[in-house]
């Protein structure tokens, strides 16, 4: 005989019904994170009396949108309009102002420029909230006020040969801090870390490499501190210190300055928009300007700051596909007598693809992907699915003899080492970067951007397979190859 189970009472919390709106400016115009591209306008909500002090412009709130709770951002508050039928906001997520007026104006202009939803920008601009950080920095944000702006200048600073770019950039930022806060945007994390080392922790860093807590805390400090240097990668272009006077974009043509996701904004265009809106001084620093900045220089809208330098350049053509033509050996041997020689290579790994030696067909995986080899000591692997092929046979002629195509940095290191024996070889890539080396004779093989620093510079720089730098599937391949060549040329000793 079954026994009756004891009854369990379920508690239910009644949803609070707001009845009284704020006395002053009760209507909030908000951007809603609704994930619907065409619902990108402003929506009106009523502010309850109990949220009157916390619901400031630039604060994140929670609202009822189409029957579900979503995040929203208050863009403005007003007294105009009808309150009939308007919903009340349900919660103030944080009383901290995370979107200053300048950021709201920039996002509005960016939405018109790229035809985007405001939250496509806000997700990049404002780090995710951390409740513990909000409690610590609440009083700091409430006391800050924004200063007035002056006339803006736009300048491209050309990095001169033999200069340490990071040291010059840090020195420049420290000289500008007396006028107001400085914002520096660098394309890569490694450059950001080098710049931070030169500034000796005198700057606030905003980067994806930081923990969620540190990134949010640094963002709040950046938009509330005065006379401060802020460093960051791409998304830091949305940081608005209250007394910002100078924006510096390092290597503005670099690929990492472009947002790969929709709407595809880039730091250069946003910086130009900020300069026009708020009057901050804008400086582009690099080895070679992009096409857009080059056009602005020719039009007289951007001032070019630099001087002419001459460098001896020789061209050695490979006639039979060899890596180093025979005519280049005497100049390299002569250079090795006085110091290290840098070999700049276009690709990492060992071979970008494999080809059957008998029938000349490319080796492909079962998934259709090309098979490459990262190192000479490892098995070939598919570039798409990552499958390793310990025993590789041609699909057409069944031959198991393969040829390596597309030399990578590993293969360059092998061939150059055999060509110049009895010299130490250093390989610097993104996986194993070497920052500094002594100025003793050596063979240094590096991919673009990974060149080790040498005190006094290299005795010679060799650009291997120069055509390969222009063959990337990118509309800006030639533009970036030009900057790569100028950056490598700047490493040559005086």
C-alpha positions as semicolon CSV with decimal commas, in nm:
position;residue;x (nm);y (nm);z (nm)
1;X;0,000;0,000;0,000
2;X;0,148;0,332;-0,109
3;X;0,189;0,616;0,135
4;X;0,108;0,976;0,056
5;X;0,406;1,205;0,015
6;X;0,415;1,520;0,229
7;X;0,304;1,834;0,056
8;X;0,572;2,089;-0,038
9;X;0,472;2,449;-0,061
10;X;0,630;2,645;-0,345
11;X;0,706;3,010;-0,280
12;X;0,649;3,265;-0,551
13;X;0,779;3,619;-0,559
14;X;0,530;3,866;-0,691
15;X;0,664;4,097;-0,957
16;X;0,693;4,452;-0,830
17;X;0,457;4,697;-0,998
18;X;0,596;5,045;-1,042
19;X;0,341;5,325;-1,007
20;X;0,530;5,649;-0,946
21;X;0,762;5,796;-1,208
22;X;1,056;6,029;-1,138
23;X;0,958;6,393;-1,083
24;X;1,225;6,540;-1,316
25;X;1,290;6,407;-1,669
26;X;1,102;6,080;-1,618
27;X;1,136;5,959;-1,980
28;X;1,457;5,774;-2,063
29;X;1,560;5,728;-2,425
30;X;1,762;5,406;-2,442
31;X;1,951;5,180;-2,679
32;X;1,829;4,823;-2,632
33;X;2,040;4,510;-2,680
34;X;1,766;4,333;-2,876
35;X;1,989;4,146;-3,127
36;X;1,766;4,267;-3,410
37;X;1,955;4,476;-3,664
38;X;1,666;4,691;-3,787
39;X;1,546;4,777;-3,433
40;X;1,845;5,004;-3,379
41;X;1,668;5,325;-3,280
42;X;1,589;5,485;-2,945
43;X;1,313;5,345;-2,725
44;X;1,128;5,536;-2,451
45;X;1,091;5,399;-2,098
46;X;0,973;5,552;-1,772
47;X;1,212;5,589;-1,480
48;X;1,063;5,491;-1,143
49;X;1,101;5,738;-0,859
50;X;1,321;5,495;-0,665
51;X;1,574;5,489;-0,954
52;X;1,578;5,864;-1,009
53;X;1,929;5,921;-0,870
54;X;2,093;5,608;-1,014
55;X;1,942;5,616;-1,365
56;X;2,188;5,867;-1,511
57;X;2,279;5,912;-1,876
58;X;2,539;5,649;-1,973
59;X;2,423;5,392;-1,715
60;X;2,340;5,030;-1,801
61;X;1,988;4,922;-1,710
62;X;1,753;4,628;-1,758
63;X;1,421;4,669;-1,943
64;X;1,130;4,454;-2,055
65;X;1,151;4,427;-2,435
66;X;0,896;4,207;-2,614
67;X;0,836;4,002;-2,299
68;X;1,198;3,935;-2,202
69;X;1,453;4,111;-1,984
70;X;1,737;4,264;-2,184
71;X;2,017;4,510;-2,120
72;X;1,987;4,871;-2,233
73;X;2,187;5,194;-2,208
74;X;2,038;5,532;-2,117
75;X;2,125;5,781;-2,392
76;X;1,926;6,078;-2,260
77;X;1,651;6,180;-2,018
78;X;1,377;6,426;-2,101
79;X;1,049;6,573;-1,991
80;X;0,903;6,584;-2,341
81;X;0,666;6,326;-2,477
82;X;0,368;6,128;-2,356
83;X;0,402;5,881;-2,071
84;X;0,085;5,692;-2,156
85;X;0,154;5,325;-2,228
86;X;0,527;5,345;-2,150
87;X;0,690;5,065;-1,952
88;X;0,906;5,128;-1,648
89;X;1,269;5,022;-1,646
90;X;1,304;4,715;-1,424
91;X;1,655;4,751;-1,283
92;X;1,965;4,968;-1,278
93;X;2,244;4,718;-1,340
94;X;2,510;4,955;-1,213
95;X;2,498;5,319;-1,099
96;X;2,839;5,378;-1,264
97;X;2,841;5,583;-1,582
98;X;3,015;5,355;-1,833
99;X;2,932;5,557;-2,146
100;X;3,034;5,924;-2,123
101;X;2,864;6,174;-2,353
102;X;3,154;6,163;-2,598
103;X;3,123;5,786;-2,636
104;X;2,748;5,809;-2,698
105;X;2,807;6,071;-2,970
106;X;3,086;5,861;-3,128
107;X;2,872;5,547;-3,138
108;X;2,582;5,740;-3,291
109;X;2,816;5,871;-3,562
110;X;2,966;5,523;-3,608
111;X;2,620;5,369;-3,655
112;X;2,547;5,621;-3,931
113;X;2,890;5,560;-4,089
114;X;2,879;5,178;-4,088
115;X;2,497;5,124;-4,084
116;X;2,519;4,929;-3,760
117;X;2,325;4,858;-3,443
118;X;2,451;5,061;-3,141
119;X;2,522;4,744;-2,943
120;X;2,755;4,624;-3,219
121;X;2,982;4,905;-3,097
122;X;2,893;4,891;-2,727
123;X;3,000;4,526;-2,696
124;X;3,347;4,628;-2,813
125;X;3,355;4,962;-2,631
126;X;3,250;4,868;-2,276
127;X;3,395;4,561;-2,098
128;X;3,152;4,320;-1,926
129;X;3,041;4,434;-1,582
130;X;3,199;4,304;-1,260
131;X;2,985;4,383;-0,952
132;X;3,278;4,392;-0,709
133;X;3,460;4,652;-0,918
134;X;3,149;4,872;-0,936
135;X;3,141;4,898;-0,557
136;X;3,507;5,000;-0,536
137;X;3,510;5,271;-0,805
138;X;3,163;5,416;-0,756
139;X;3,269;5,730;-0,562
140;X;3,556;5,807;-0,806
141;X;3,327;5,822;-1,109
142;X;3,076;6,048;-0,941
143;X;3,330;6,329;-0,888
144;X;3,473;6,368;-1,239
145;X;3,385;6,645;-1,481
146;X;3,482;6,690;-1,844
147;X;3,699;6,983;-1,952
148;X;3,662;7,200;-2,258
149;X;3,832;7,133;-2,591
150;X;4,060;7,339;-2,812
151;X;4,157;7,329;-3,178
152;X;4,274;6,991;-3,310
153;X;4,580;6,899;-3,516
154;X;4,636;6,582;-3,721
155;X;4,994;6,464;-3,780
156;X;5,169;6,158;-3,920
157;X;5,505;6,099;-3,747
158;X;5,741;5,894;-3,961
159;X;5,968;5,671;-3,752
160;X;6,326;5,732;-3,853
161;X;6,582;5,454;-3,913
162;X;6,791;5,348;-3,613
163;X;6,522;5,475;-3,372
164;X;6,364;5,261;-3,100
165;X;5,995;5,313;-3,185
166;X;5,865;5,210;-2,841
167;X;6,113;5,432;-2,655
168;X;6,027;5,730;-2,877
169;X;5,655;5,667;-2,832
170;X;5,687;5,653;-2,453
171;X;5,896;5,972;-2,452
172;X;5,639;6,145;-2,671
173;X;5,350;6,041;-2,443
174;X;5,528;6,171;-2,131
175;X;5,588;6,506;-2,303
176;X;5,216;6,540;-2,388
177;X;5,077;6,442;-2,047
178;X;5,118;6,798;-1,916
179;X;4,843;6,912;-2,158
180;X;4,595;6,642;-2,058
181;X;4,539;6,268;-2,075
182;X;4,694;6,066;-2,358
183;X;4,540;5,763;-2,531
184;X;4,776;5,529;-2,724
185;X;4,643;5,249;-2,945
186;X;4,882;4,974;-3,061
187;X;4,783;4,687;-3,291
188;X;4,954;4,398;-3,108
189;X;4,975;4,281;-2,747
190;X;5,355;4,246;-2,763
191;X;5,395;4,611;-2,869
192;X;5,162;4,714;-2,589
193;X;5,373;4,527;-2,335
194;X;5,698;4,681;-2,464
195;X;5,543;5,027;-2,442
196;X;5,420;4,956;-2,089
197;X;5,773;4,850;-1,989
198;X;5,913;5,180;-2,118
199;X;5,650;5,376;-1,922
200;X;5,731;5,173;-1,607
201;X;5,368;5,111;-1,509
202;X;5,277;5,480;-1,532
203;X;4,987;5,397;-1,762
204;X;4,648;5,228;-1,748
205;X;4,622;4,930;-1,983
206;X;4,300;4,816;-2,153
207;X;4,354;4,488;-2,331
208;X;4,184;4,155;-2,396
209;X;4,484;3,981;-2,238
210;X;4,381;4,112;-1,895
211;X;4,141;3,928;-1,669
212;X;3,776;4,030;-1,679
213;X;3,807;4,206;-1,343
214;X;4,124;4,398;-1,431
215;X;3,996;4,503;-1,771
216;X;3,670;4,644;-1,632
217;X;3,850;4,816;-1,343
218;X;4,107;4,971;-1,578
219;X;3,830;5,090;-1,810
220;X;3,649;5,267;-1,524
221;X;3,975;5,424;-1,404
222;X;4,054;5,540;-1,756
223;X;3,723;5,724;-1,806
224;X;3,745;5,883;-1,460
225;X;4,114;5,974;-1,415
226;X;4,284;6,294;-1,529
227;X;4,642;6,348;-1,649
228;X;4,675;5,980;-1,722
229;X;4,824;5,772;-2,007
230;X;4,591;5,497;-2,132
231;X;4,733;5,213;-2,343
232;X;4,524;4,965;-2,533
233;X;4,461;4,758;-2,839
234;X;4,181;4,811;-3,092
235;X;3,882;4,846;-2,854
236;X;4,058;5,106;-2,638
237;X;3,974;5,366;-2,905
238;X;3,637;5,393;-2,725
239;X;3,795;5,503;-2,393
240;X;3,702;5,863;-2,302
241;X;3,918;6,011;-2,025
242;X;3,757;6,336;-1,907
243;X;4,059;6,555;-1,995
244;X;4,177;6,368;-2,307
245;X;4,388;6,591;-2,531
246;X;4,605;6,353;-2,737
247;X;4,532;6,032;-2,930
248;X;4,823;5,832;-3,075
249;X;4,766;5,546;-3,324
250;X;5,074;5,329;-3,375
251;X;5,103;5,156;-3,718
252;X;4,751;5,256;-3,819
253;X;4,762;5,039;-4,132
254;X;4,814;4,714;-3,938
255;X;4,553;4,442;-3,986
256;X;4,481;4,420;-3,612
257;X;4,340;4,774;-3,615
258;X;4,041;4,643;-3,815
259;X;3,746;4,481;-3,635
260;X;3,690;4,145;-3,814
261;X;3,326;4,117;-3,703
262;X;3,035;4,326;-3,827
263;X;3,026;4,625;-3,869
264;X;3,401;4,614;-3,949
265;X;3,511;4,948;-3,800
266;X;3,875;5,043;-3,768
267;X;4,067;5,260;-3,523
268;X;4,193;5,507;-3,785
269;X;3,847;5,617;-3,899
270;X;3,711;5,628;-3,543
271;X;4,009;5,838;-3,433
272;X;3,947;6,084;-3,717
273;X;3,580;6,105;-3,615
274;X;3,679;6,167;-3,250
275;X;3,921;6,440;-3,352
276;X;3,649;6,615;-3,553
277;X;3,392;6,585;-3,273
278;X;3,591;6,666;-2,960
279;X;3,895;6,853;-3,091
280;X;4,165;6,619;-2,957
281;X;4,509;6,624;-3,118
282;X;4,560;6,315;-3,334
283;X;4,899;6,158;-3,411
284;X;4,960;5,863;-3,642
285;X;5,299;5,701;-3,581
286;X;5,449;5,442;-3,813
287;X;5,703;5,340;-4,074
288;X;5,473;5,394;-4,373
289;X;5,128;5,560;-4,397
290;X;4,823;5,377;-4,523
291;X;4,657;5,483;-4,848
292;X;4,393;5,681;-4,657
293;X;4,647;5,875;-4,451
294;X;4,863;5,922;-4,761
295;X;4,566;6,084;-4,937
296;X;4,502;6,312;-4,637
297;X;4,871;6,412;-4,635
298;X;4,854;6,503;-5,004
299;X;4,532;6,700;-4,943
300;X;4,701;6,895;-4,663
301;X;4,462;6,770;-4,393
302;X;4,735;6,572;-4,215
303;X;5,082;6,712;-4,152
304;X;5,378;6,487;-4,230
305;X;5,656;6,501;-3,972
306;X;5,976;6,329;-4,083
307;X;6,293;6,366;-4,285
308;X;6,460;6,197;-4,580
309;X;6,702;5,908;-4,525
310;X;6,909;5,712;-4,775
311;X;6,984;5,341;-4,751
312;X;7,188;5,123;-4,987
313;X;6,957;4,863;-5,145
314;X;7,064;4,578;-5,377
315;X;6,844;4,332;-5,567
316;X;6,949;3,972;-5,631
317;X;6,713;3,778;-5,856
318;X;6,667;3,403;-5,813
319;X;6,686;3,241;-6,158
320;X;6,612;2,875;-6,076
321;X;6,395;2,898;-5,764
322;X;6,687;2,892;-5,522
323;X;6,646;3,066;-5,187
324;X;6,970;3,266;-5,202
325;X;7,121;3,350;-5,544
326;X;7,496;3,294;-5,572
327;X;7,566;3,667;-5,615
328;X;7,431;3,748;-5,268
329;X;7,680;3,528;-5,078
330;X;7,979;3,772;-5,082
331;X;7,776;4,071;-4,944
332;X;7,631;3,852;-4,665
333;X;7,974;3,713;-4,571
334;X;8,112;4,067;-4,561
335;X;7,824;4,181;-4,337
336;X;7,875;3,886;-4,102
337;X;8,227;4,006;-4,031
338;X;8,090;4,312;-3,849
339;X;7,766;4,191;-3,689
340;X;7,441;3,992;-3,716
341;X;7,241;3,964;-4,040
342;X;6,859;3,958;-4,036
343;X;6,671;3,739;-4,285
344;X;6,305;3,844;-4,305
345;X;6,083;3,557;-4,422
346;X;5,719;3,575;-4,544
347;X;5,582;3,258;-4,377
348;X;5,617;3,060;-4,056
349;X;5,640;2,682;-4,026
350;X;5,835;2,449;-4,253
351;X;5,632;2,416;-4,576
352;X;5,296;2,573;-4,660
353;X;5,201;2,277;-4,885
354;X;5,326;1,942;-5,016
355;X;5,336;1,821;-5,378
356;X;5,379;1,478;-5,532
357;X;5,727;1,457;-5,685
358;X;5,607;1,220;-5,959
359;X;5,281;1,371;-6,092
360;X;5,312;1,725;-5,942
361;X;4,967;1,724;-5,781
362;X;4,915;1,897;-5,445
363;X;4,860;1,674;-5,143
364;X;4,509;1,717;-4,997
365;X;4,330;1,573;-4,696
366;X;4,007;1,370;-4,697
367;X;3,822;1,691;-4,604
368;X;3,967;1,868;-4,910
369;X;4,208;2,084;-4,713
370;X;4,568;2,148;-4,813
371;X;4,834;1,951;-4,626
372;X;5,125;2,145;-4,481
373;X;5,421;2,078;-4,250
374;X;5,494;2,297;-3,948
375;X;5,833;2,147;-3,866
376;X;6,070;1,907;-4,037
377;X;6,046;1,670;-3,739
378;X;5,663;1,650;-3,731
379;X;5,413;1,468;-3,952
380;X;5,226;1,665;-4,220
381;X;4,887;1,797;-4,112
382;X;4,572;1,937;-4,274
383;X;4,533;2,314;-4,252
384;X;4,153;2,279;-4,217
385;X;4,076;1,983;-3,988
386;X;4,421;1,945;-3,828
387;X;4,445;1,572;-3,907
388;X;4,802;1,433;-3,906
389;X;4,918;1,211;-4,194
390;X;5,204;0,983;-4,086
391;X;5,203;0,791;-4,416
392;X;5,113;1,016;-4,705
393;X;5,046;0,891;-5,057
394;X;4,940;1,076;-5,370
395;X;4,569;1,037;-5,446
396;X;4,635;1,010;-5,819
397;X;4,957;0,813;-5,880
398;X;4,988;0,656;-5,530
399;X;5,349;0,771;-5,499
400;X;5,473;0,833;-5,144
401;X;5,753;1,079;-5,234
402;X;5,652;1,439;-5,157
403;X;5,815;1,775;-5,223
404;X;5,784;2,076;-4,991
405;X;5,640;2,394;-5,143
406;X;5,631;2,743;-4,995
407;X;5,933;2,768;-4,769
408;X;5,852;2,862;-4,410
409;X;6,078;3,003;-4,141
410;X;6,186;2,655;-4,024
411;X;6,305;2,559;-4,372
412;X;6,471;2,897;-4,420
413;X;6,665;2,830;-4,100
414;X;6,785;2,493;-4,234
415;X;6,893;2,618;-4,578
416;X;7,055;2,941;-4,457
417;X;7,237;2,752;-4,182
418;X;7,384;2,512;-4,440
419;X;7,484;2,804;-4,664
420;X;7,670;2,985;-4,383
421;X;7,810;2,726;-4,142
422;X;7,989;2,803;-3,816
423;X;7,751;3,091;-3,731
424;X;7,486;3,075;-3,454
425;X;7,127;3,070;-3,585
426;X;6,834;3,239;-3,409
427;X;6,473;3,182;-3,518
428;X;6,210;3,434;-3,400
429;X;5,841;3,375;-3,478
430;X;5,507;3,441;-3,308
431;X;5,533;3,104;-3,126
432;X;5,888;3,168;-3,000
433;X;5,974;3,536;-3,014
434;X;6,321;3,662;-2,930
435;X;6,318;4,019;-2,799
436;X;6,688;4,109;-2,780
437;X;7,018;3,969;-2,911
438;X;7,385;4,067;-2,874
439;X;7,559;4,248;-3,160
440;X;7,789;3,955;-3,239
441;X;7,794;3,789;-3,585
442;X;7,492;3,559;-3,620
443;X;7,216;3,452;-3,859
444;X;6,875;3,581;-3,744
445;X;6,564;3,444;-3,920
446;X;6,237;3,619;-3,832
447;X;5,884;3,665;-3,960
448;X;5,736;4,014;-4,001
449;X;5,702;4,196;-3,668
450;X;5,908;3,939;-3,475
451;X;6,253;4,088;-3,544
452;X;6,479;4,087;-3,233
453;X;6,632;4,418;-3,130
454;X;7,007;4,464;-3,170
455;X;7,195;4,743;-2,997
456;X;7,349;4,941;-3,282
457;X;7,136;4,766;-3,545
458;X;7,198;4,481;-3,790
459;X;7,490;4,489;-4,028
460;X;7,253;4,387;-4,311
461;X;6,888;4,293;-4,367
462;X;6,789;4,036;-4,633
463;X;6,428;4,021;-4,758
464;X;6,387;3,664;-4,882
465;X;6,126;3,574;-5,146
466;X;6,014;3,935;-5,170
467;X;5,727;3,857;-5,408
468;X;5,564;3,635;-5,144
469;X;5,505;3,936;-4,916
470;X;5,267;4,076;-5,180
471;X;5,079;3,751;-5,249
472;X;4,852;3,735;-4,943
473;X;4,477;3,717;-5,009
474;X;4,419;4,068;-4,880
475;X;4,330;4,389;-5,063
476;X;4,590;4,569;-4,850
477;X;4,869;4,316;-4,905
478;X;5,090;4,561;-5,097
479;X;5,028;4,835;-4,845
480;X;5,129;4,614;-4,552
481;X;5,426;4,467;-4,738
482;X;5,557;4,819;-4,792
483;X;5,535;4,891;-4,420
484;X;5,705;4,558;-4,343
485;X;5,996;4,649;-4,572
486;X;6,035;4,998;-4,423
487;X;6,019;4,858;-4,070
488;X;6,290;4,604;-4,153
489;X;6,503;4,872;-4,320
490;X;6,487;5,079;-4,002
491;X;6,669;4,798;-3,817
492;X;6,991;4,840;-4,017
493;X;7,278;4,991;-3,821
494;X;7,413;5,334;-3,908
